[in-house]
Structures are given as structure tokens and as C-alpha cells.
Amino acid sequence: MNILLILIPVTLIVIGVAVALFFWAVNHQQFDDLDSPAVLPLMDDPPADTDEKDAP
């Protein structure tokens, strides 16, 4: 039963840190664009500029 005297304050501190980190992320626009980062790896690379004289 004495462990509750330790676990309850530790849990409250962890929850407080999680809430603070969430509000920090919201204030720093971490959740503004959720769709574009998922599509970026699927996009084609722009064509490379190659000269005709460099081709074998």
C-alpha cells in the first residue's frame, strides 16, 4: 500500500510532462500538415539535367 504514495505522484508528473509536450508541439505547428509527409516518398524525383555530350 505504501507504493501508492510513490506511484500516484510519479504518474501525475508523467501526465504533466506529456500534456506539456503536447501543447509545445501544437504551438510549434507540428500538426499543421499531416498528409504531405506521407506522400513525399512516393513522388518522383525531378529529372536530372544531363548533357548529350556526357552520354557514352
mmCIF file of N, CA, C and O in Angstrom:
data_model
loop_
_atom_site.group_PDB
_atom_site.id
_atom_site.type_symbol
_atom_site.label_atom_id
_atom_site.label_comp_id
_atom_site.label_asym_id
_atom_site.label_seq_id
_atom_site.Cartn_x
_atom_site.Cartn_y
_atom_site.Cartn_z
ATOM 1 N N MET A 1 0.814 -1.198 0.000
ATOM 2 C CA MET A 1 0.000 0.000 0.000
ATOM 3 C C MET A 1 0.859 1.264 0.000
ATOM 4 O O MET A 1 0.426 2.297 -0.484
ATOM 5 N N ASN A 2 2.064 1.166 0.538
ATOM 6 C CA ASN A 2 2.953 2.325 0.555
ATOM 7 C C ASN A 2 3.434 2.698 -0.842
ATOM 8 O O ASN A 2 3.846 3.829 -1.069
ATOM 9 N N ILE A 3 3.420 1.738 -1.767
ATOM 10 C CA ILE A 3 3.870 2.015 -3.120
ATOM 11 C C ILE A 3 2.957 3.030 -3.795
ATOM 12 O O ILE A 3 3.390 3.770 -4.678
ATOM 13 N N LEU A 4 1.698 3.117 -3.389
ATOM 14 C CA LEU A 4 0.781 4.107 -3.956
ATOM 15 C C LEU A 4 1.227 5.529 -3.635
ATOM 16 O O LEU A 4 0.970 6.445 -4.421
ATOM 17 N N LEU A 5 1.903 5.712 -2.522
ATOM 18 C CA LEU A 5 2.403 7.036 -2.163
ATOM 19 C C LEU A 5 3.506 7.484 -3.123
ATOM 20 O O LEU A 5 3.775 8.681 -3.244
ATOM 21 N N ILE A 6 4.123 6.539 -3.800
ATOM 22 C CA ILE A 6 5.153 6.871 -4.785
ATOM 23 C C ILE A 6 4.565 6.897 -6.191
ATOM 24 O O ILE A 6 4.860 7.787 -6.994
ATOM 25 N N LEU A 7 3.726 5.923 -6.514
ATOM 26 C CA LEU A 7 3.210 5.790 -7.871
ATOM 27 C C LEU A 7 2.267 6.921 -8.276
ATOM 28 O O LEU A 7 2.299 7.354 -9.432
ATOM 29 N N ILE A 8 1.444 7.393 -7.376
ATOM 30 C CA ILE A 8 0.487 8.457 -7.732
ATOM 31 C C ILE A 8 1.221 9.754 -8.092
ATOM 32 O O ILE A 8 0.947 10.329 -9.146
ATOM 33 N N PRO A 9 2.148 10.254 -7.300
ATOM 34 C CA PRO A 9 2.868 11.477 -7.715
ATOM 35 C C PRO A 9 3.701 11.283 -8.991
ATOM 36 O O PRO A 9 3.754 12.176 -9.840
ATOM 37 N N VAL A 10 4.334 10.120 -9.145
ATOM 38 C CA VAL A 10 5.122 9.869 -10.347
ATOM 39 C C VAL A 10 4.209 9.865 -11.567
ATOM 40 O O VAL A 10 4.555 10.428 -12.618
ATOM 41 N N THR A 11 3.045 9.251 -11.463
ATOM 42 C CA THR A 11 2.088 9.233 -12.565
ATOM 43 C C THR A 11 1.618 10.638 -12.902
ATOM 44 O O THR A 11 1.509 10.996 -14.089
ATOM 45 N N LEU A 12 1.350 11.445 -11.901
ATOM 46 C CA LEU A 12 0.914 12.817 -12.149
ATOM 47 C C LEU A 12 2.015 13.632 -12.835
ATOM 48 O O LEU A 12 1.727 14.456 -13.712
ATOM 49 N N ILE A 13 3.254 13.387 -12.473
ATOM 50 C CA ILE A 13 4.370 14.090 -13.121
ATOM 51 C C ILE A 13 4.497 13.665 -14.577
ATOM 52 O O ILE A 13 4.676 14.497 -15.473
ATOM 53 N N VAL A 14 4.376 12.361 -14.847
ATOM 54 C CA VAL A 14 4.469 11.863 -16.226
ATOM 55 C C VAL A 14 3.332 12.423 -17.077
ATOM 56 O O VAL A 14 3.546 12.839 -18.225
ATOM 57 N N ILE A 15 2.130 12.465 -16.541
ATOM 58 C CA ILE A 15 0.993 13.028 -17.273
ATOM 59 C C ILE A 15 1.210 14.513 -17.524
ATOM 60 O O ILE A 15 0.927 15.020 -18.612
ATOM 61 N N GLY A 16 1.726 15.224 -16.536
ATOM 62 C CA GLY A 16 2.009 16.647 -16.711
ATOM 63 C C GLY A 16 3.041 16.901 -17.804
ATOM 64 O O GLY A 16 2.895 17.820 -18.614
ATOM 65 N N VAL A 17 4.085 16.082 -17.850
ATOM 66 C CA VAL A 17 5.107 16.223 -18.897
ATOM 67 C C VAL A 17 4.507 15.921 -20.264
ATOM 68 O O VAL A 17 4.781 16.623 -21.243
ATOM 69 N N ALA A 18 3.668 14.891 -20.354
ATOM 70 C CA ALA A 18 3.042 14.543 -21.632
ATOM 71 C C ALA A 18 2.134 15.661 -22.122
ATOM 72 O O ALA A 18 2.141 16.006 -23.309
ATOM 73 N N VAL A 19 1.366 16.257 -21.236
ATOM 74 C CA VAL A 19 0.481 17.364 -21.622
ATOM 75 C C VAL A 19 1.316 18.575 -22.047
ATOM 76 O O VAL A 19 0.999 19.238 -23.049
ATOM 77 N N ALA A 20 2.376 18.860 -21.326
ATOM 78 C CA ALA A 20 3.241 19.984 -21.694
ATOM 79 C C ALA A 20 3.882 19.762 -23.061
ATOM 80 O O ALA A 20 3.942 20.681 -23.887
ATOM 81 N N LEU A 21 4.340 18.553 -23.351
ATOM 82 C CA LEU A 21 4.927 18.249 -24.659
ATOM 83 C C LEU A 21 3.893 18.351 -25.770
ATOM 84 O O LEU A 21 4.198 18.806 -26.872
ATOM 85 N N PHE A 22 2.658 17.939 -25.491
ATOM 86 C CA PHE A 22 1.609 18.045 -26.492
ATOM 87 C C PHE A 22 1.339 19.505 -26.840
ATOM 88 O O PHE A 22 1.269 19.874 -28.012
ATOM 89 N N PHE A 23 1.210 20.353 -25.824
ATOM 90 C CA PHE A 23 0.946 21.765 -26.092
ATOM 91 C C PHE A 23 2.150 22.448 -26.747
ATOM 92 O O PHE A 23 1.985 23.335 -27.567
ATOM 93 N N TRP A 24 3.370 22.006 -26.422
ATOM 94 C CA TRP A 24 4.551 22.535 -27.100
ATOM 95 C C TRP A 24 4.502 22.189 -28.587
ATOM 96 O O TRP A 24 4.783 23.030 -29.438
ATOM 97 N N ALA A 25 4.145 20.948 -28.902
ATOM 98 C CA ALA A 25 4.079 20.518 -30.303
ATOM 99 C C ALA A 25 2.990 21.275 -31.056
ATOM 100 O O ALA A 25 3.179 21.652 -32.216
ATOM 101 N N VAL A 26 1.864 21.517 -30.425
ATOM 102 C CA VAL A 26 0.789 22.270 -31.083
ATOM 103 C C VAL A 26 1.225 23.712 -31.324
ATOM 104 O O VAL A 26 0.990 24.266 -32.408
ATOM 105 N N ASN A 27 1.892 24.321 -30.374
ATOM 106 C CA ASN A 27 2.335 25.706 -30.531
ATOM 107 C C ASN A 27 3.444 25.855 -31.565
ATOM 108 O O ASN A 27 3.634 26.940 -32.110
ATOM 109 N N HIS A 28 4.178 24.798 -31.838
ATOM 110 C CA HIS A 28 5.257 24.858 -32.827
ATOM 111 C C HIS A 28 4.827 24.250 -34.161
ATOM 112 O O HIS A 28 5.674 23.810 -34.936
ATOM 113 N N GLN A 29 3.538 24.215 -34.441
ATOM 114 C CA GLN A 29 2.952 23.790 -35.713
ATOM 115 C C GLN A 29 3.406 22.399 -36.150
ATOM 116 O O GLN A 29 3.640 22.156 -37.328
ATOM 117 N N GLN A 30 3.504 21.460 -35.234
ATOM 118 C CA GLN A 30 3.903 20.106 -35.584
ATOM 119 C C GLN A 30 2.758 19.318 -36.219
ATOM 120 O O GLN A 30 2.992 18.299 -36.860
ATOM 121 N N PHE A 31 1.520 19.767 -36.047
ATOM 122 C CA PHE A 31 0.367 19.031 -36.544
ATOM 123 C C PHE A 31 -0.348 19.767 -37.671
ATOM 124 O O PHE A 31 -1.493 19.453 -37.979
ATOM 125 N N ASP A 32 0.309 20.731 -38.321
ATOM 126 C CA ASP A 32 -0.355 21.515 -39.356
ATOM 127 C C ASP A 32 -0.604 20.723 -40.627
ATOM 128 O O ASP A 32 -1.683 20.771 -41.194
ATOM 129 N N ASP A 33 0.375 19.999 -41.123
ATOM 130 C CA ASP A 33 0.237 19.283 -42.384
ATOM 131 C C ASP A 33 0.545 17.812 -42.150
ATOM 132 O O ASP A 33 1.698 17.407 -42.086
ATOM 133 N N LEU A 34 -0.494 17.002 -42.046
ATOM 134 C CA LEU A 34 -0.299 15.591 -41.766
ATOM 135 C C LEU A 34 -0.315 14.734 -43.028
ATOM 136 O O LEU A 34 0.024 13.556 -42.970
ATOM 137 N N ASP A 35 -0.729 15.286 -44.174
ATOM 138 C CA ASP A 35 -0.869 14.480 -45.380
ATOM 139 C C ASP A 35 0.372 14.509 -46.266
ATOM 140 O O ASP A 35 0.750 13.488 -46.841
ATOM 141 N N SER A 36 0.998 15.648 -46.423
ATOM 142 C CA SER A 36 2.131 15.760 -47.342
ATOM 143 C C SER A 36 3.331 14.881 -46.976
ATOM 144 O O SER A 36 3.911 14.257 -47.863
ATOM 145 N N PRO A 37 3.758 14.789 -45.713
ATOM 146 C CA PRO A 37 4.919 13.948 -45.412
ATOM 147 C C PRO A 37 4.706 12.479 -45.788
ATOM 148 O O PRO A 37 5.656 11.792 -46.135
ATOM 149 N N ALA A 38 3.477 11.998 -45.748
ATOM 150 C CA ALA A 38 3.227 10.604 -46.106
ATOM 151 C C ALA A 38 3.340 10.372 -47.604
ATOM 152 O O ALA A 38 3.611 9.257 -48.042
ATOM 153 N N VAL A 39 3.146 11.406 -48.410
ATOM 154 C CA VAL A 39 3.163 11.264 -49.858
ATOM 155 C C VAL A 39 4.555 11.559 -50.435
ATOM 156 O O VAL A 39 4.879 11.100 -51.531
ATOM 157 N N LEU A 40 5.390 12.274 -49.720
ATOM 158 C CA LEU A 40 6.698 12.676 -50.241
ATOM 159 C C LEU A 40 7.557 11.502 -50.728
ATOM 160 O O LEU A 40 8.177 11.606 -51.795
ATOM 161 N N PRO A 41 7.638 10.375 -50.032
ATOM 162 C CA PRO A 41 8.465 9.277 -50.558
ATOM 163 C C PRO A 41 7.922 8.680 -51.854
ATOM 164 O O PRO A 41 8.662 8.048 -52.602
ATOM 165 N N LEU A 42 6.646 8.862 -52.140
ATOM 166 C CA LEU A 42 6.054 8.290 -53.338
ATOM 167 C C LEU A 42 6.221 9.171 -54.564
ATOM 168 O O LEU A 42 6.013 8.702 -55.688
ATOM 169 N N MET A 43 6.568 10.419 -54.383
ATOM 170 C CA MET A 43 6.717 11.334 -55.514
ATOM 171 C C MET A 43 7.980 11.018 -56.299
ATOM 172 O O MET A 43 8.991 10.588 -55.740
ATOM 173 N N ASP A 44 7.912 11.222 -57.612
ATOM 174 C CA ASP A 44 9.072 11.000 -58.464
ATOM 175 C C ASP A 44 10.082 12.115 -58.263
ATOM 176 O O ASP A 44 9.739 13.257 -57.993
ATOM 177 N N ASP A 45 11.344 11.754 -58.443
ATOM 178 C CA ASP A 45 12.396 12.764 -58.394
ATOM 179 C C ASP A 45 12.331 13.601 -59.661
ATOM 180 O O ASP A 45 11.963 13.109 -60.728
ATOM 181 N N PRO A 46 12.704 14.862 -59.569
ATOM 182 C CA PRO A 46 12.751 15.666 -60.794
ATOM 183 C C PRO A 46 13.811 15.106 -61.736
ATOM 184 O O PRO A 46 14.818 14.561 -61.289
ATOM 185 N N PRO A 47 13.601 15.206 -63.045
ATOM 186 C CA PRO A 47 14.596 14.662 -63.982
ATOM 187 C C PRO A 47 15.935 15.385 -63.840
ATOM 188 O O PRO A 47 15.997 16.601 -63.667
ATOM 189 N N ALA A 48 16.987 14.605 -63.865
ATOM 190 C CA ALA A 48 18.331 15.162 -63.729
ATOM 191 C C ALA A 48 18.730 15.842 -65.036
ATOM 192 O O ALA A 48 18.396 15.373 -66.123
ATOM 193 N N ASP A 49 19.451 16.947 -64.932
ATOM 194 C CA ASP A 49 19.945 17.630 -66.112
ATOM 195 C C ASP A 49 21.187 16.898 -66.635
ATOM 196 O O ASP A 49 22.240 16.895 -65.986
ATOM 197 N N THR A 50 21.036 16.262 -67.781
ATOM 198 C CA THR A 50 22.180 15.564 -68.376
ATOM 199 C C THR A 50 22.468 16.163 -69.736
ATOM 200 O O THR A 50 21.551 16.531 -70.478
ATOM 201 N N ASP A 51 23.716 16.273 -70.042
ATOM 202 C CA ASP A 51 24.141 16.788 -71.355
ATOM 203 C C ASP A 51 24.289 15.607 -72.318
ATOM 204 O O ASP A 51 24.669 14.496 -71.928
ATOM 205 N N GLU A 52 23.983 15.845 -73.549
ATOM 206 C CA GLU A 52 24.092 14.801 -74.565
ATOM 207 C C GLU A 52 25.543 14.394 -74.789
ATOM 208 O O GLU A 52 25.835 13.247 -75.079
ATOM 209 N N LYS A 53 26.469 15.321 -74.626
ATOM 210 C CA LYS A 53 27.865 15.001 -74.884
ATOM 211 C C LYS A 53 28.474 14.118 -73.774
ATOM 212 O O LYS A 53 29.481 13.484 -73.980
ATOM 213 N N ASP A 54 27.861 14.107 -72.583
ATOM 214 C CA ASP A 54 28.380 13.287 -71.485
ATOM 215 C C ASP A 54 27.921 11.837 -71.585
ATOM 216 O O ASP A 54 28.466 10.978 -70.931
ATOM 217 N N ALA A 55 26.909 11.564 -72.403
ATOM 218 C CA ALA A 55 26.395 10.209 -72.535
ATOM 219 C C ALA A 55 27.385 9.344 -73.312
ATOM 220 O O ALA A 55 28.034 9.817 -74.229
ATOM 221 N N PRO A 56 27.547 8.071 -72.960
ATOM 222 C CA PRO A 56 28.522 7.212 -73.661
ATOM 223 C C PRO A 56 28.067 6.872 -75.057
ATOM 224 O O PRO A 56 27.026 6.770 -75.466
#
